[in-house]
């Protein structure tokens, strides 16, 4: 049955279709015969109690020379019959939060929003792991330089990262003897004005930062291990990491089992959990990625599994 699929995303002209998960969702929606509508954050507005969007019909195709075609603008309210994917990449800044408030109201008038706007606000992708203290590396979140410095000195080696980044942006590897430690702390905390996360270094990163995709709380059978390149300690594909597909192992499935109730109870239909070794490092709910890489390597259709789970 045809549905109205609205995708709120970053500028489609700037995506890399070879690895963009939102593009995989768009392709699947069109394969299923759904009407697809494109919007960006600034296309949303509130008229009384109705959330309106300046929508453009969207056609997509597997062509790196021309992967999309937009129709004319068609403003209308969002509501019953609309399946809305909120796929704007972080940072989860003030504008992003305002967008989730508008999508709350769209939900109230019948739209189905994935992931739920309240969950996008409530689940900071770095801080969410604190719900599972036995699964994570030694961790400190603070804006105080003396606390962060003492933590690094105790751990010997650590990473320090902002709470609102993505794709490895702004992450520093440091140590007790690092002459730049004070500068790193000042930079990430904005001179003590915002909290940062420090985590004990995990040697298992050499075997990959594992992305496990979750649909309705169930893990996809394959994960993507993102292995750091020779010139960077970060495994993120955006920072030159090498993606290697693997089957989930028992330890990965156990972490997924532990996280499952949190996702299901909060309406997080599609998530990505990150694991280094046997430690949970992030719970990604804003715009989880790695679908295209896994689909190619294993001949699967993760976007199709998500649409099946949604019933669309």
PDB file of C-alpha atoms in Angstrom:
ATOM      1  CA  UNK A   1       0.000   0.000   0.000  1.00  0.00           C
ATOM      2  CA  UNK A   2       1.433   3.373  -1.036  1.00  0.00           C
ATOM      3  CA  UNK A   3       2.397   5.801   1.722  1.00  0.00           C
ATOM      4  CA  UNK A   4       3.552   9.381   1.938  1.00  0.00           C
ATOM      5  CA  UNK A   5       7.202   9.299   3.032  1.00  0.00           C
ATOM      6  CA  UNK A   6       8.676  12.616   4.188  1.00  0.00           C
ATOM      7  CA  UNK A   7      12.449  12.725   4.709  1.00  0.00           C
ATOM      8  CA  UNK A   8      13.976  15.632   6.634  1.00  0.00           C
ATOM      9  CA  UNK A   9      17.681  15.602   5.885  1.00  0.00           C
ATOM     10  CA  UNK A  10      20.782  17.574   4.994  1.00  0.00           C
ATOM     11  CA  UNK A  11      21.235  19.019   1.509  1.00  0.00           C
ATOM     12  CA  UNK A  12      20.735  16.059  -0.836  1.00  0.00           C
ATOM     13  CA  UNK A  13      23.056  17.658  -3.389  1.00  0.00           C
ATOM     14  CA  UNK A  14      25.979  17.184  -0.990  1.00  0.00           C
ATOM     15  CA  UNK A  15      25.562  13.547   0.056  1.00  0.00           C
ATOM     16  CA  UNK A  16      27.812  10.647  -0.953  1.00  0.00           C
ATOM     17  CA  UNK A  17      25.344   8.111  -2.349  1.00  0.00           C
ATOM     18  CA  UNK A  18      27.890   5.291  -2.097  1.00  0.00           C
ATOM     19  CA  UNK A  19      27.659   5.323   1.699  1.00  0.00           C
ATOM     20  CA  UNK A  20      24.668   7.471   2.635  1.00  0.00           C
ATOM     21  CA  UNK A  21      22.084   5.539   4.659  1.00  0.00           C
ATOM     22  CA  UNK A  22      19.376   8.146   4.067  1.00  0.00           C
ATOM     23  CA  UNK A  23      19.809   7.535   0.341  1.00  0.00           C
ATOM     24  CA  UNK A  24      19.249   3.802   0.966  1.00  0.00           C
ATOM     25  CA  UNK A  25      15.966   4.675   2.710  1.00  0.00           C
ATOM     26  CA  UNK A  26      14.923   6.888  -0.191  1.00  0.00           C
ATOM     27  CA  UNK A  27      15.676   4.184  -2.754  1.00  0.00           C
ATOM     28  CA  UNK A  28      13.687   1.623  -0.780  1.00  0.00           C
ATOM     29  CA  UNK A  29      10.722   3.960  -0.407  1.00  0.00           C
ATOM     30  CA  UNK A  30      10.589   4.458  -4.172  1.00  0.00           C
ATOM     31  CA  UNK A  31      11.042   0.717  -4.847  1.00  0.00           C
ATOM     32  CA  UNK A  32       7.926   0.169  -2.737  1.00  0.00           C
ATOM     33  CA  UNK A  33       5.948   2.697  -4.733  1.00  0.00           C
ATOM     34  CA  UNK A  34       5.699   5.307  -1.973  1.00  0.00           C
ATOM     35  CA  UNK A  35       5.421   9.003  -2.723  1.00  0.00           C
ATOM     36  CA  UNK A  36       8.624  10.548  -1.379  1.00  0.00           C
ATOM     37  CA  UNK A  37       8.862  14.142  -0.194  1.00  0.00           C
ATOM     38  CA  UNK A  38      12.058  16.044   0.600  1.00  0.00           C
ATOM     39  CA  UNK A  39      12.498  18.759   3.232  1.00  0.00           C
ATOM     40  CA  UNK A  40      15.222  20.385   5.287  1.00  0.00           C
ATOM     41  CA  UNK A  41      14.894  21.716   8.821  1.00  0.00           C
ATOM     42  CA  UNK A  42      14.136  25.276   7.771  1.00  0.00           C
ATOM     43  CA  UNK A  43      11.205  24.057   5.653  1.00  0.00           C
ATOM     44  CA  UNK A  44       9.129  23.393   8.797  1.00  0.00           C
ATOM     45  CA  UNK A  45       6.800  25.971  10.347  1.00  0.00           C
ATOM     46  CA  UNK A  46       3.915  26.120  12.814  1.00  0.00           C
ATOM     47  CA  UNK A  47       0.521  27.541  11.809  1.00  0.00           C
ATOM     48  CA  UNK A  48      -1.705  27.587  14.878  1.00  0.00           C
ATOM     49  CA  UNK A  49      -1.626  23.962  15.991  1.00  0.00           C
ATOM     50  CA  UNK A  50      -0.554  22.524  12.620  1.00  0.00           C
ATOM     51  CA  UNK A  51       2.993  21.831  11.540  1.00  0.00           C
ATOM     52  CA  UNK A  52       3.495  22.724   7.894  1.00  0.00           C
ATOM     53  CA  UNK A  53       6.357  21.730   5.624  1.00  0.00           C
ATOM     54  CA  UNK A  54       7.505  23.157   2.317  1.00  0.00           C
ATOM     55  CA  UNK A  55       7.782  19.786   0.596  1.00  0.00           C
ATOM     56  CA  UNK A  56       9.244  18.902  -2.773  1.00  0.00           C
ATOM     57  CA  UNK A  57       8.565  15.586  -4.477  1.00  0.00           C
ATOM     58  CA  UNK A  58      11.752  13.586  -4.837  1.00  0.00           C
ATOM     59  CA  UNK A  59      12.922  11.025  -7.368  1.00  0.00           C
ATOM     60  CA  UNK A  60      16.176   9.136  -6.708  1.00  0.00           C
ATOM     61  CA  UNK A  61      18.336   6.796  -8.760  1.00  0.00           C
ATOM     62  CA  UNK A  62      21.657   4.967  -8.516  1.00  0.00           C
ATOM     63  CA  UNK A  63      23.578   7.433 -10.640  1.00  0.00           C
ATOM     64  CA  UNK A  64      26.628   9.233  -9.211  1.00  0.00           C
ATOM     65  CA  UNK A  65      26.291  11.854 -11.949  1.00  0.00           C
ATOM     66  CA  UNK A  66      22.702  12.724 -11.070  1.00  0.00           C
ATOM     67  CA  UNK A  67      21.106  10.879  -8.178  1.00  0.00           C
ATOM     68  CA  UNK A  68      18.043  13.027  -7.492  1.00  0.00           C
ATOM     69  CA  UNK A  69      15.378  15.213  -9.036  1.00  0.00           C
ATOM     70  CA  UNK A  70      13.205  17.602  -7.028  1.00  0.00           C
ATOM     71  CA  UNK A  71       9.720  18.716  -7.966  1.00  0.00           C
ATOM     72  CA  UNK A  72       8.178  22.139  -7.278  1.00  0.00           C
ATOM     73  CA  UNK A  73       7.556  23.266  -3.730  1.00  0.00           C
ATOM     74  CA  UNK A  74       4.270  22.097  -2.229  1.00  0.00           C
ATOM     75  CA  UNK A  75       3.535  23.493   1.254  1.00  0.00           C
ATOM     76  CA  UNK A  76       1.106  21.443   3.342  1.00  0.00           C
ATOM     77  CA  UNK A  77       0.490  20.273   6.935  1.00  0.00           C
ATOM     78  CA  UNK A  78       2.110  17.097   8.241  1.00  0.00           C
ATOM     79  CA  UNK A  79      -0.260  14.624   9.828  1.00  0.00           C
ATOM     80  CA  UNK A  80      -2.153  11.389   9.374  1.00  0.00           C
ATOM     81  CA  UNK A  81      -0.769   9.259   6.549  1.00  0.00           C
ATOM     82  CA  UNK A  82       2.736  10.754   6.709  1.00  0.00           C
ATOM     83  CA  UNK A  83       5.728   8.594   7.585  1.00  0.00           C
ATOM     84  CA  UNK A  84       8.422  11.109   8.562  1.00  0.00           C
ATOM     85  CA  UNK A  85      12.101  10.170   8.783  1.00  0.00           C
ATOM     86  CA  UNK A  86      14.118  12.715  10.770  1.00  0.00           C
ATOM     87  CA  UNK A  87      17.573  12.174   9.268  1.00  0.00           C
ATOM     88  CA  UNK A  88      19.316  15.505   9.891  1.00  0.00           C
ATOM     89  CA  UNK A  89      22.892  14.824  10.971  1.00  0.00           C
ATOM     90  CA  UNK A  90      24.226  16.163  14.286  1.00  0.00           C
ATOM     91  CA  UNK A  91      25.108  18.412  15.945  1.00  0.00           C
ATOM     92  CA  UNK A  92      21.965  18.294  18.047  1.00  0.00           C
ATOM     93  CA  UNK A  93      22.011  22.051  18.469  1.00  0.00           C
ATOM     94  CA  UNK A  94      19.259  24.499  19.380  1.00  0.00           C
ATOM     95  CA  UNK A  95      17.826  24.454  15.865  1.00  0.00           C
ATOM     96  CA  UNK A  96      17.691  20.654  15.919  1.00  0.00           C
ATOM     97  CA  UNK A  97      15.871  20.735  19.272  1.00  0.00           C
ATOM     98  CA  UNK A  98      13.335  23.234  17.911  1.00  0.00           C
ATOM     99  CA  UNK A  99      12.723  20.866  14.986  1.00  0.00           C
ATOM    100  CA  UNK A 100      11.958  18.000  17.379  1.00  0.00           C
ATOM    101  CA  UNK A 101       9.382  20.173  19.153  1.00  0.00           C
ATOM    102  CA  UNK A 102       7.636  20.791  15.847  1.00  0.00           C
ATOM    103  CA  UNK A 103       7.740  17.075  15.057  1.00  0.00           C
ATOM    104  CA  UNK A 104       6.177  16.373  18.464  1.00  0.00           C
ATOM    105  CA  UNK A 105       3.178  18.377  17.287  1.00  0.00           C
ATOM    106  CA  UNK A 106       3.159  16.577  13.924  1.00  0.00           C
ATOM    107  CA  UNK A 107       2.969  13.300  15.859  1.00  0.00           C
ATOM    108  CA  UNK A 108      -0.035  14.591  17.770  1.00  0.00           C
ATOM    109  CA  UNK A 109      -1.875  15.196  14.475  1.00  0.00           C
ATOM    110  CA  UNK A 110      -1.180  11.668  13.233  1.00  0.00           C
ATOM    111  CA  UNK A 111       2.254  11.633  11.599  1.00  0.00           C
ATOM    112  CA  UNK A 112       4.563   8.709  12.393  1.00  0.00           C
ATOM    113  CA  UNK A 113       8.041  10.077  13.078  1.00  0.00           C
ATOM    114  CA  UNK A 114      11.170   7.916  13.085  1.00  0.00           C
ATOM    115  CA  UNK A 115      12.895   8.171  15.390  1.00  0.00           C
ATOM    116  CA  UNK A 116      10.476   9.653  17.917  1.00  0.00           C
ATOM    117  CA  UNK A 117      11.245  13.352  18.450  1.00  0.00           C
ATOM    118  CA  UNK A 118      11.300  13.008  22.257  1.00  0.00           C
ATOM    119  CA  UNK A 119      13.902  10.244  21.973  1.00  0.00           C
ATOM    120  CA  UNK A 120      16.062  12.371  19.677  1.00  0.00           C
ATOM    121  CA  UNK A 121      16.101  15.028  22.404  1.00  0.00           C
ATOM    122  CA  UNK A 122      16.520  12.713  25.374  1.00  0.00           C
ATOM    123  CA  UNK A 123      19.240  10.402  24.090  1.00  0.00           C
ATOM    124  CA  UNK A 124      22.506  12.196  23.668  1.00  0.00           C
ATOM    125  CA  UNK A 125      24.526   9.688  21.687  1.00  0.00           C
ATOM    126  CA  UNK A 126      27.518   9.899  24.019  1.00  0.00           C
ATOM    127  CA  UNK A 127      25.710  10.162  27.377  1.00  0.00           C
ATOM    128  CA  UNK A 128      23.151   7.412  26.697  1.00  0.00           C
ATOM    129  CA  UNK A 129      25.761   4.753  27.440  1.00  0.00           C
ATOM    130  CA  UNK A 130      25.896   5.878  31.087  1.00  0.00           C
ATOM    131  CA  UNK A 131      22.726   3.809  31.627  1.00  0.00           C
ATOM    132  CA  UNK A 132      24.984   0.737  31.339  1.00  0.00           C
ATOM    133  CA  UNK A 133      27.970   1.417  33.620  1.00  0.00           C
ATOM    134  CA  UNK A 134      29.059  -2.224  33.584  1.00  0.00           C
ATOM    135  CA  UNK A 135      29.316  -2.232  29.774  1.00  0.00           C
ATOM    136  CA  UNK A 136      31.411   0.886  29.231  1.00  0.00           C
ATOM    137  CA  UNK A 137      35.046   1.885  29.604  1.00  0.00           C
ATOM    138  CA  UNK A 138      36.035   4.089  32.572  1.00  0.00           C
ATOM    139  CA  UNK A 139      34.239   7.342  31.811  1.00  0.00           C
ATOM    140  CA  UNK A 140      34.109  10.896  33.126  1.00  0.00           C
ATOM    141  CA  UNK A 141      31.918  13.755  31.904  1.00  0.00           C
ATOM    142  CA  UNK A 142      32.949  17.167  33.208  1.00  0.00           C
ATOM    143  CA  UNK A 143      33.722  20.722  32.192  1.00  0.00           C
ATOM    144  CA  UNK A 144      36.338  21.062  34.949  1.00  0.00           C
ATOM    145  CA  UNK A 145      39.923  20.956  33.710  1.00  0.00           C
ATOM    146  CA  UNK A 146      41.318  19.580  36.976  1.00  0.00           C
ATOM    147  CA  UNK A 147      38.865  16.655  36.962  1.00  0.00           C
ATOM    148  CA  UNK A 148      39.555  15.785  33.352  1.00  0.00           C
ATOM    149  CA  UNK A 149      43.298  16.063  33.832  1.00  0.00           C
ATOM    150  CA  UNK A 150      43.199  13.826  36.928  1.00  0.00           C
ATOM    151  CA  UNK A 151      41.128  11.256  35.029  1.00  0.00           C
ATOM    152  CA  UNK A 152      43.634  11.109  32.160  1.00  0.00           C
ATOM    153  CA  UNK A 153      46.537  10.841  34.610  1.00  0.00           C
ATOM    154  CA  UNK A 154      44.826   7.944  36.376  1.00  0.00           C
ATOM    155  CA  UNK A 155      44.029   6.118  33.119  1.00  0.00           C
ATOM    156  CA  UNK A 156      47.412   6.751  31.537  1.00  0.00           C
ATOM    157  CA  UNK A 157      45.832   6.964  28.081  1.00  0.00           C
ATOM    158  CA  UNK A 158      42.392   8.292  27.205  1.00  0.00           C
ATOM    159  CA  UNK A 159      40.225   9.917  24.573  1.00  0.00           C
ATOM    160  CA  UNK A 160      38.485  13.243  25.142  1.00  0.00           C
ATOM    161  CA  UNK A 161      35.536  14.195  22.953  1.00  0.00           C
ATOM    162  CA  UNK A 162      32.683  16.691  22.692  1.00  0.00           C
ATOM    163  CA  UNK A 163      29.171  15.508  23.532  1.00  0.00           C
ATOM    164  CA  UNK A 164      27.576  16.800  20.328  1.00  0.00           C
ATOM    165  CA  UNK A 165      29.893  15.605  17.575  1.00  0.00           C
ATOM    166  CA  UNK A 166      29.665  12.885  14.942  1.00  0.00           C
ATOM    167  CA  UNK A 167      31.947  11.041  12.556  1.00  0.00           C
ATOM    168  CA  UNK A 168      34.916  11.290  14.936  1.00  0.00           C
ATOM    169  CA  UNK A 169      35.005  15.081  14.707  1.00  0.00           C
ATOM    170  CA  UNK A 170      36.778  16.761  17.629  1.00  0.00           C
ATOM    171  CA  UNK A 171      37.998  13.558  19.316  1.00  0.00           C
ATOM    172  CA  UNK A 172      41.482  13.643  20.822  1.00  0.00           C
ATOM    173  CA  UNK A 173      43.704  10.794  21.952  1.00  0.00           C
ATOM    174  CA  UNK A 174      45.883  11.908  24.833  1.00  0.00           C
ATOM    175  CA  UNK A 175      47.908  10.701  27.798  1.00  0.00           C
ATOM    176  CA  UNK A 176      49.277  11.725  31.156  1.00  0.00           C
ATOM    177  CA  UNK A 177      52.577  12.820  29.567  1.00  0.00           C
ATOM    178  CA  UNK A 178      50.985  14.695  26.652  1.00  0.00           C
ATOM    179  CA  UNK A 179      52.325  18.274  26.632  1.00  0.00           C
ATOM    180  CA  UNK A 180      49.123  19.307  24.844  1.00  0.00           C
ATOM    181  CA  UNK A 181      46.749  17.863  27.461  1.00  0.00           C
ATOM    182  CA  UNK A 182      45.788  21.239  28.917  1.00  0.00           C
ATOM    183  CA  UNK A 183      45.188  22.677  25.446  1.00  0.00           C
ATOM    184  CA  UNK A 184      43.035  19.683  24.474  1.00  0.00           C
ATOM    185  CA  UNK A 185      40.897  20.098  27.583  1.00  0.00           C
ATOM    186  CA  UNK A 186      40.554  23.844  27.008  1.00  0.00           C
ATOM    187  CA  UNK A 187      39.565  23.267  23.381  1.00  0.00           C
ATOM    188  CA  UNK A 188      36.959  20.538  23.947  1.00  0.00           C
ATOM    189  CA  UNK A 189      35.376  22.247  26.977  1.00  0.00           C
ATOM    190  CA  UNK A 190      35.477  25.751  25.473  1.00  0.00           C
ATOM    191  CA  UNK A 191      37.616  27.014  28.358  1.00  0.00           C
ATOM    192  CA  UNK A 192      35.453  25.183  30.890  1.00  0.00           C
ATOM    193  CA  UNK A 193      32.103  26.409  29.513  1.00  0.00           C
ATOM    194  CA  UNK A 194      30.733  23.029  28.342  1.00  0.00           C
ATOM    195  CA  UNK A 195      31.155  19.413  29.463  1.00  0.00           C
ATOM    196  CA  UNK A 196      33.294  16.914  27.593  1.00  0.00           C
ATOM    197  CA  UNK A 197      33.559  13.143  27.832  1.00  0.00           C
ATOM    198  CA  UNK A 198      36.806  11.406  28.739  1.00  0.00           C
ATOM    199  CA  UNK A 199      37.095   7.637  28.361  1.00  0.00           C
ATOM    200  CA  UNK A 200      39.880   5.214  29.132  1.00  0.00           C
ATOM    201  CA  UNK A 201      41.769   4.103  26.050  1.00  0.00           C
ATOM    202  CA  UNK A 202      40.643   0.756  24.572  1.00  0.00           C
ATOM    203  CA  UNK A 203      43.411  -1.202  22.843  1.00  0.00           C
ATOM    204  CA  UNK A 204      40.747  -3.243  21.023  1.00  0.00           C
ATOM    205  CA  UNK A 205      40.246  -0.306  18.645  1.00  0.00           C
ATOM    206  CA  UNK A 206      42.939  -1.886  16.441  1.00  0.00           C
ATOM    207  CA  UNK A 207      40.378  -4.601  15.647  1.00  0.00           C
ATOM    208  CA  UNK A 208      37.741  -2.021  14.758  1.00  0.00           C
ATOM    209  CA  UNK A 209      35.041   0.242  16.133  1.00  0.00           C
ATOM    210  CA  UNK A 210      32.017  -2.005  15.526  1.00  0.00           C
ATOM    211  CA  UNK A 211      28.697  -0.539  14.358  1.00  0.00           C
ATOM    212  CA  UNK A 212      25.713  -2.777  15.125  1.00  0.00           C
ATOM    213  CA  UNK A 213      22.455  -1.627  13.523  1.00  0.00           C
ATOM    214  CA  UNK A 214      19.237  -2.174  15.482  1.00  0.00           C
ATOM    215  CA  UNK A 215      15.716  -2.348  13.997  1.00  0.00           C
ATOM    216  CA  UNK A 216      12.916  -2.345  16.580  1.00  0.00           C
ATOM    217  CA  UNK A 217      15.457  -3.450  19.174  1.00  0.00           C
ATOM    218  CA  UNK A 218      16.745  -6.408  17.138  1.00  0.00           C
ATOM    219  CA  UNK A 219      20.293  -6.404  15.757  1.00  0.00           C
ATOM    220  CA  UNK A 220      21.034  -6.885  12.085  1.00  0.00           C
ATOM    221  CA  UNK A 221      23.032 -10.122  11.750  1.00  0.00           C
ATOM    222  CA  UNK A 222      26.049  -8.306  10.330  1.00  0.00           C
ATOM    223  CA  UNK A 223      28.105  -5.416  11.687  1.00  0.00           C
ATOM    224  CA  UNK A 224      30.617  -3.051  10.166  1.00  0.00           C
ATOM    225  CA  UNK A 225      33.976  -2.911  11.933  1.00  0.00           C
ATOM    226  CA  UNK A 226      35.602   0.432  11.202  1.00  0.00           C
ATOM    227  CA  UNK A 227      39.345  -0.066  11.444  1.00  0.00           C
ATOM    228  CA  UNK A 228      41.642   2.950  11.916  1.00  0.00           C
ATOM    229  CA  UNK A 229      43.907   3.879   9.044  1.00  0.00           C
ATOM    230  CA  UNK A 230      47.669   4.175   9.353  1.00  0.00           C
ATOM    231  CA  UNK A 231      47.637   7.922   9.999  1.00  0.00           C
ATOM    232  CA  UNK A 232      44.695   8.196  12.453  1.00  0.00           C
ATOM    233  CA  UNK A 233      43.607   6.480  15.667  1.00  0.00           C
ATOM    234  CA  UNK A 234      39.898   6.951  14.813  1.00  0.00           C
ATOM    235  CA  UNK A 235      38.010   4.210  13.036  1.00  0.00           C
ATOM    236  CA  UNK A 236      35.291   6.481  11.648  1.00  0.00           C
ATOM    237  CA  UNK A 237      34.862   6.056   7.900  1.00  0.00           C
ATOM    238  CA  UNK A 238      34.687   9.848   7.600  1.00  0.00           C
ATOM    239  CA  UNK A 239      38.235   9.980   9.016  1.00  0.00           C
ATOM    240  CA  UNK A 240      39.755   7.391   6.719  1.00  0.00           C
ATOM    241  CA  UNK A 241      38.811   4.217   8.585  1.00  0.00           C
ATOM    242  CA  UNK A 242      38.460   0.957   6.655  1.00  0.00           C
ATOM    243  CA  UNK A 243      35.046  -0.707   6.830  1.00  0.00           C
ATOM    244  CA  UNK A 244      35.045  -4.490   7.260  1.00  0.00           C
ATOM    245  CA  UNK A 245      31.801  -6.442   7.429  1.00  0.00           C
ATOM    246  CA  UNK A 246      31.478  -9.268   9.949  1.00  0.00           C
ATOM    247  CA  UNK A 247      28.862 -11.502  11.498  1.00  0.00           C
ATOM    248  CA  UNK A 248      27.836 -10.548  15.013  1.00  0.00           C
ATOM    249  CA  UNK A 249      29.520 -12.544  17.748  1.00  0.00           C
ATOM    250  CA  UNK A 250      27.939 -13.617  21.021  1.00  0.00           C
ATOM    251  CA  UNK A 251      29.390 -10.651  22.918  1.00  0.00           C
ATOM    252  CA  UNK A 252      27.966  -8.175  20.414  1.00  0.00           C
ATOM    253  CA  UNK A 253      24.544  -9.834  20.643  1.00  0.00           C
ATOM    254  CA  UNK A 254      24.612  -9.671  24.435  1.00  0.00           C
ATOM    255  CA  UNK A 255      25.255  -5.921  24.384  1.00  0.00           C
ATOM    256  CA  UNK A 256      22.435  -5.546  21.837  1.00  0.00           C
ATOM    257  CA  UNK A 257      20.150  -7.582  24.106  1.00  0.00           C
ATOM    258  CA  UNK A 258      20.933  -5.310  27.055  1.00  0.00           C
ATOM    259  CA  UNK A 259      20.257  -2.124  25.066  1.00  0.00           C
ATOM    260  CA  UNK A 260      17.088  -3.435  23.395  1.00  0.00           C
ATOM    261  CA  UNK A 261      14.527  -2.509  26.133  1.00  0.00           C
ATOM    262  CA  UNK A 262      15.735   1.100  26.227  1.00  0.00           C
ATOM    263  CA  UNK A 263      15.259   1.475  22.477  1.00  0.00           C
ATOM    264  CA  UNK A 264      11.868  -0.215  22.336  1.00  0.00           C
ATOM    265  CA  UNK A 265      10.402   1.633  25.329  1.00  0.00           C
ATOM    266  CA  UNK A 266      11.326   4.996  23.840  1.00  0.00           C
ATOM    267  CA  UNK A 267      10.177   4.475  20.273  1.00  0.00           C
ATOM    268  CA  UNK A 268      13.662   4.276  18.760  1.00  0.00           C
ATOM    269  CA  UNK A 269      12.885   2.167  15.698  1.00  0.00           C
ATOM    270  CA  UNK A 270      16.331   2.487  14.082  1.00  0.00           C
ATOM    271  CA  UNK A 271      19.584   2.843  16.005  1.00  0.00           C
ATOM    272  CA  UNK A 272      23.276   2.097  15.756  1.00  0.00           C
ATOM    273  CA  UNK A 273      25.234   0.929  18.772  1.00  0.00           C
ATOM    274  CA  UNK A 274      29.018   1.229  18.734  1.00  0.00           C
ATOM    275  CA  UNK A 275      31.224  -1.359  20.409  1.00  0.00           C
ATOM    276  CA  UNK A 276      35.003  -1.486  20.836  1.00  0.00           C
ATOM    277  CA  UNK A 277      36.099  -4.916  21.998  1.00  0.00           C
ATOM    278  CA  UNK A 278      33.491  -5.772  24.610  1.00  0.00           C
ATOM    279  CA  UNK A 279      32.730  -2.176  25.621  1.00  0.00           C
ATOM    280  CA  UNK A 280      29.726  -0.105  24.561  1.00  0.00           C
ATOM    281  CA  UNK A 281      30.891   3.344  23.402  1.00  0.00           C
ATOM    282  CA  UNK A 282      27.860   5.102  21.819  1.00  0.00           C
ATOM    283  CA  UNK A 283      24.148   4.684  21.085  1.00  0.00           C
ATOM    284  CA  UNK A 284      23.381   6.487  17.826  1.00  0.00           C
ATOM    285  CA  UNK A 285      19.741   7.486  17.296  1.00  0.00           C
ATOM    286  CA  UNK A 286      19.856  10.618  15.124  1.00  0.00           C
ATOM    287  CA  UNK A 287      21.048   9.348  11.742  1.00  0.00           C
ATOM    288  CA  UNK A 288      22.650   5.890  12.072  1.00  0.00           C
ATOM    289  CA  UNK A 289      24.820   4.918   9.120  1.00  0.00           C
ATOM    290  CA  UNK A 290      26.624   1.920   7.522  1.00  0.00           C
ATOM    291  CA  UNK A 291      23.582   0.447   5.724  1.00  0.00           C
ATOM    292  CA  UNK A 292      25.042   0.868   2.241  1.00  0.00           C
ATOM    293  CA  UNK A 293      28.327  -0.802   3.154  1.00  0.00           C
ATOM    294  CA  UNK A 294      26.661  -3.831   4.755  1.00  0.00           C
ATOM    295  CA  UNK A 295      24.090  -4.202   1.966  1.00  0.00           C
ATOM    296  CA  UNK A 296      26.854  -4.284  -0.645  1.00  0.00           C
ATOM    297  CA  UNK A 297      29.061  -6.748   1.195  1.00  0.00           C
ATOM    298  CA  UNK A 298      26.420  -9.267   2.223  1.00  0.00           C
ATOM    299  CA  UNK A 299      23.689  -8.835  -0.390  1.00  0.00           C
ATOM    300  CA  UNK A 300      21.083  -7.789   2.166  1.00  0.00           C
ATOM    301  CA  UNK A 301      18.523  -4.985   2.313  1.00  0.00           C
ATOM    302  CA  UNK A 302      18.537  -3.293   5.721  1.00  0.00           C
ATOM    303  CA  UNK A 303      16.321  -0.423   4.602  1.00  0.00           C
ATOM    304  CA  UNK A 304      13.820  -3.008   3.413  1.00  0.00           C
ATOM    305  CA  UNK A 305      13.913  -4.702   6.825  1.00  0.00           C
ATOM    306  CA  UNK A 306      13.191  -1.337   8.462  1.00  0.00           C
ATOM    307  CA  UNK A 307      10.224  -0.626   6.179  1.00  0.00           C
ATOM    308  CA  UNK A 308       8.897  -4.137   6.873  1.00  0.00           C
ATOM    309  CA  UNK A 309       9.169  -3.523  10.623  1.00  0.00           C
ATOM    310  CA  UNK A 310       7.320  -0.213  10.268  1.00  0.00           C
ATOM    311  CA  UNK A 311       4.656  -1.867   8.144  1.00  0.00           C
ATOM    312  CA  UNK A 312       5.250   0.343   5.128  1.00  0.00           C
TER     313      UNK A 312
END
